[in-house]
Amino acid sequence: MSDVFHLGLTKAMLDGATVAIVPGDPERVKRIAELMDNATFLASHREYTSYLAYIDGKAVVVCSTGIGGPSTSIAVEELAQLGVRSFLRIGTTGAIQSHINPGDVIVTQAAVRLDGASLHFAPMEFPAVANFEATTAMVAACRDAGIEPHVGITASSDTFYPGQERYDTVSGRVTRRFKGSMQEWQDLGVLNYEMESSTLFTMCASQGWKAACVAGVIVNRTQQEIPDEATMKKTEVNAIAIVVAAAKKML
């Protein structure tokens, strides 16, 4: 019987794991786990698929969060109930600064809170900021792999379309709050959009847990909206290798 409501996991199944790698996509979980030792399937329920694997004999849990803050908050809370205290997010992203190229890697230092879920953990004045130790591990893992990451601020939105000022929808409608918002974030030096880091960072920073986020750039939205599939696959592989290397540094 599960010890938590959604993940289908027990504390015993995690074998003392205190570090979790948390991709959004359930299909990435197995690929991440297989870069470590003794990858073992644990459970799959709704958007939450989990594996256990080992680095130098120490357990690491890999668990998908699904898309967006609400589902991420469930995964993080329930993993924390089972003893996890460090959360390393890996994903893909669209860059909004012209100097960032598809295939590059972004390590998020802090997030613009364009979500709603983070407000359930701390007021808007509280910063959505990554943990210094975990972020340093991410940057070091990038450099060990010969990749110089872009380190900076991410706009983290609850929605993929209007919140990221996309007009290619059925209605073409973007509400007043978000019209012109991408230009404003560009002017403020924001690097990219994604959908989970603000909730993850606010949850963890406000409760004394560690969190960091690395994302592979699959498209630069100043150039185009649709990613090249070959570039996307290569970028994902690089980002997965980086997050596993960062997990090793956190153990």
Coordinates of C-alpha atoms in Angstrom, one line a residue:
M1 CA 0.0 0.0 0.0
S2 CA 1.3 3.5 -0.9
D3 CA 2.4 5.8 1.8
V4 CA 1.3 8.9 -0.2
F5 CA -1.8 9.9 -2.1
H6 CA -0.7 10.1 -5.7
L7 CA 2.7 8.6 -6.4
G8 CA 2.1 5.0 -5.5
L9 CA 5.3 4.9 -3.5
T10 CA 6.4 3.9 0.0
K11 CA 9.3 5.2 2.0
A12 CA 10.9 1.7 1.9
M13 CA 10.8 1.7 -1.9
L14 CA 13.0 4.8 -2.0
D15 CA 15.8 3.0 0.0
G16 CA 16.8 6.2 1.8
A17 CA 16.9 8.5 -1.3
T18 CA 17.2 12.2 -0.4
V19 CA 17.9 13.4 -3.9
A20 CA 15.2 13.4 -6.7
I21 CA 15.5 14.1 -10.4
V22 CA 12.2 15.5 -11.5
P23 CA 11.5 15.8 -15.3
G24 CA 8.1 16.8 -16.5
D25 CA 7.8 14.1 -19.1
P26 CA 7.1 10.6 -17.8
E27 CA 8.9 9.2 -20.9
R28 CA 12.1 10.8 -19.8
V29 CA 12.2 9.0 -16.4
K30 CA 13.5 5.6 -17.6
R31 CA 16.1 7.2 -19.9
I32 CA 17.4 9.3 -16.9
A33 CA 17.4 6.3 -14.5
E34 CA 19.3 4.1 -17.0
L35 CA 22.3 6.5 -16.9
M36 CA 22.8 5.4 -13.3
D37 CA 23.2 1.9 -11.8
N38 CA 20.5 -0.7 -11.1
A39 CA 17.6 1.3 -12.6
T40 CA 14.4 -0.2 -11.3
F41 CA 10.8 0.8 -12.1
L42 CA 8.8 1.8 -9.1
A43 CA 5.3 3.0 -10.1
S44 CA 3.2 4.8 -12.6
H45 CA 0.0 6.7 -11.9
R46 CA -1.5 9.5 -14.0
E47 CA 1.4 11.8 -14.9
Y48 CA 3.7 10.4 -12.2
T49 CA 6.2 7.7 -13.3
S50 CA 9.0 6.8 -11.0
Y51 CA 12.2 4.8 -11.0
L52 CA 14.9 4.2 -8.4
A53 CA 18.6 4.1 -9.4
Y54 CA 22.0 4.3 -7.7
I55 CA 25.1 6.5 -8.0
D56 CA 28.1 5.1 -6.1
G57 CA 25.7 2.9 -4.1
K58 CA 23.5 5.8 -3.1
A59 CA 19.8 5.8 -4.1
V60 CA 18.4 8.5 -6.3
V61 CA 14.7 8.6 -7.2
V62 CA 13.6 9.8 -10.6
C63 CA 9.9 11.0 -10.8
S64 CA 8.0 12.8 -13.4
T65 CA 5.9 15.8 -12.4
G66 CA 3.7 16.3 -15.4
I67 CA 3.3 19.8 -16.9
G68 CA 2.9 22.9 -14.7
G69 CA 3.0 24.0 -11.1
P70 CA 0.0 22.2 -9.6
S71 CA 1.1 18.7 -10.6
T72 CA 4.7 19.6 -9.8
S73 CA 3.7 20.6 -6.3
I74 CA 2.0 17.3 -5.7
A75 CA 5.1 15.3 -6.7
V76 CA 7.5 17.5 -4.7
E77 CA 5.3 17.4 -1.6
E78 CA 4.8 13.6 -1.7
L79 CA 8.5 12.9 -2.4
A80 CA 9.4 15.2 0.6
Q81 CA 7.0 13.1 2.7
L82 CA 9.1 10.1 1.8
G83 CA 12.3 11.8 2.8
V84 CA 13.6 13.6 -0.3
R85 CA 15.2 17.0 0.4
S86 CA 16.9 17.9 -2.9
F87 CA 15.0 18.3 -6.2
L88 CA 16.8 18.6 -9.5
R89 CA 14.5 19.6 -12.4
I90 CA 15.3 18.9 -16.0
G91 CA 13.3 20.0 -18.9
T92 CA 13.3 21.7 -22.3
T93 CA 12.6 25.4 -23.0
G94 CA 12.1 28.2 -25.4
A95 CA 14.7 31.0 -25.2
I96 CA 13.6 34.6 -25.7
Q97 CA 17.1 36.3 -25.9
S98 CA 18.6 36.5 -29.3
H99 CA 22.0 35.4 -28.3
I100 CA 20.8 32.0 -26.9
N101 CA 20.9 29.2 -29.5
P102 CA 18.9 26.0 -29.9
G103 CA 21.1 23.3 -28.3
D104 CA 22.3 25.6 -25.5
V105 CA 21.6 24.9 -21.9
I106 CA 20.0 27.2 -19.3
V107 CA 20.5 26.9 -15.6
T108 CA 17.7 28.9 -13.8
Q109 CA 18.9 31.0 -10.9
A110 CA 15.4 32.4 -10.1
A111 CA 12.0 32.5 -11.7
V112 CA 9.4 35.1 -12.5
R113 CA 6.3 33.9 -10.8
L114 CA 3.7 33.9 -13.6
D115 CA 2.0 30.9 -12.0
G116 CA -0.7 30.5 -9.4
A117 CA 0.5 27.4 -7.5
S118 CA 3.5 29.1 -5.9
L119 CA 1.1 31.5 -4.1
H120 CA -0.2 28.5 -2.1
F121 CA 3.2 28.3 -0.5
A122 CA 4.4 31.8 0.0
P123 CA 3.1 35.4 -0.8
M124 CA 4.1 37.0 -4.1
E125 CA 6.8 39.1 -2.3
F126 CA 8.7 35.9 -1.5
P127 CA 11.3 35.1 -4.3
A128 CA 11.2 32.0 -6.4
V129 CA 14.9 31.4 -6.1
A130 CA 17.0 28.2 -6.6
N131 CA 19.3 26.7 -4.0
F132 CA 22.9 27.9 -4.3
E133 CA 24.5 24.5 -3.7
A134 CA 22.2 22.7 -6.1
T135 CA 22.6 25.4 -8.8
T136 CA 26.4 25.4 -8.4
A137 CA 26.2 21.6 -8.9
M138 CA 24.3 22.1 -12.1
V139 CA 26.7 24.7 -13.5
A140 CA 29.7 22.5 -12.6
A141 CA 28.1 19.5 -14.3
C142 CA 27.6 21.6 -17.4
R143 CA 31.2 22.7 -17.4
D144 CA 32.5 19.2 -16.8
A145 CA 30.6 18.2 -20.0
G146 CA 32.3 21.0 -21.9
I147 CA 29.1 23.1 -22.0
E148 CA 29.0 26.8 -20.8
P149 CA 25.5 27.3 -19.6
H150 CA 23.5 30.5 -19.6
V151 CA 22.7 31.2 -15.9
G152 CA 19.9 33.6 -15.1
I153 CA 16.2 34.3 -14.7
T154 CA 13.3 32.2 -16.2
A155 CA 9.7 33.3 -16.7
S156 CA 7.7 30.4 -15.3
S157 CA 4.1 30.4 -16.6
D158 CA 1.0 28.4 -15.8
T159 CA 0.0 28.3 -19.4
F160 CA 1.9 27.4 -22.6
Y161 CA -0.1 29.8 -24.9
P162 CA -1.4 33.1 -23.5
G163 CA 1.0 33.3 -20.5
Q164 CA 3.9 33.0 -22.8
E165 CA 2.3 35.4 -25.3
R166 CA 1.6 33.0 -28.0
Y167 CA -1.0 34.1 -30.5
D168 CA -1.2 30.9 -32.6
T169 CA -4.4 29.7 -30.8
V170 CA -8.0 29.1 -31.9
S171 CA -9.0 32.5 -30.6
G172 CA -5.7 34.3 -31.1
R173 CA -6.5 36.1 -27.8
V174 CA -4.0 37.2 -25.2
T175 CA -5.4 39.1 -22.3
R176 CA -4.2 42.6 -21.4
R177 CA -1.9 41.3 -18.6
F178 CA 0.3 39.4 -21.1
K179 CA 0.2 41.6 -24.2
G180 CA 3.7 42.9 -24.7
S181 CA 4.9 40.8 -21.8
M182 CA 7.6 38.9 -23.8
Q183 CA 9.2 42.1 -24.8
E184 CA 9.2 43.3 -21.2
W185 CA 10.9 40.1 -20.0
Q186 CA 13.5 40.5 -22.8
D187 CA 14.2 44.0 -21.7
L188 CA 14.6 42.8 -18.1
G189 CA 17.1 40.2 -19.2
V190 CA 14.9 37.1 -18.7
L191 CA 16.3 34.2 -20.6
N192 CA 13.5 31.8 -21.3
Y193 CA 10.0 30.5 -20.6
E194 CA 9.1 27.3 -18.9
M195 CA 6.2 26.1 -16.6
E196 CA 7.5 24.5 -13.4
S197 CA 10.4 26.3 -11.8
S198 CA 8.5 29.1 -10.0
T199 CA 6.4 26.5 -8.1
L200 CA 9.4 24.2 -7.4
F201 CA 11.6 27.0 -6.2
T202 CA 9.0 28.7 -4.0
M203 CA 8.0 25.4 -2.4
C204 CA 11.5 24.4 -1.7
A205 CA 13.0 27.7 -0.6
S206 CA 10.1 28.3 1.8
Q207 CA 10.5 24.9 3.4
G208 CA 14.2 24.6 3.6
W209 CA 14.6 22.1 0.8
K210 CA 17.1 22.4 -2.1
A211 CA 16.1 22.9 -5.7
A212 CA 17.7 23.6 -9.0
C213 CA 16.6 23.6 -12.7
V214 CA 18.4 22.9 -15.9
A215 CA 16.8 23.1 -19.3
G216 CA 17.9 22.4 -22.9
V217 CA 17.0 25.1 -25.4
I218 CA 15.0 23.5 -28.2
V219 CA 13.9 26.8 -29.9
N220 CA 14.7 30.5 -29.8
R221 CA 11.4 32.3 -30.1
T222 CA 13.0 35.4 -31.5
Q223 CA 13.6 33.3 -34.6
Q224 CA 10.9 30.6 -34.8
E225 CA 8.3 28.8 -32.8
I226 CA 8.6 25.2 -33.9
P227 CA 11.8 23.3 -32.9
D228 CA 13.9 21.2 -35.1
E229 CA 13.4 17.6 -34.1
A230 CA 17.1 16.5 -34.4
T231 CA 18.2 19.5 -32.3
M232 CA 15.5 18.8 -29.8
K233 CA 16.6 15.2 -29.3
K234 CA 20.3 16.1 -29.0
T235 CA 19.6 18.9 -26.5
E236 CA 17.4 16.6 -24.4
V237 CA 20.2 14.0 -24.2
N238 CA 22.7 16.7 -23.1
A239 CA 20.4 18.0 -20.4
I240 CA 19.7 14.5 -19.0
A241 CA 23.4 13.8 -18.7
I242 CA 23.9 17.1 -16.9
V243 CA 21.2 16.5 -14.3
V244 CA 22.5 13.0 -13.5
A245 CA 26.0 14.5 -13.1
A246 CA 24.6 17.2 -10.8
A247 CA 22.8 14.6 -8.8
K248 CA 26.2 12.8 -8.2
K249 CA 27.6 16.1 -6.8
M250 CA 24.6 16.4 -4.5
L251 CA 25.1 13.0 -2.8

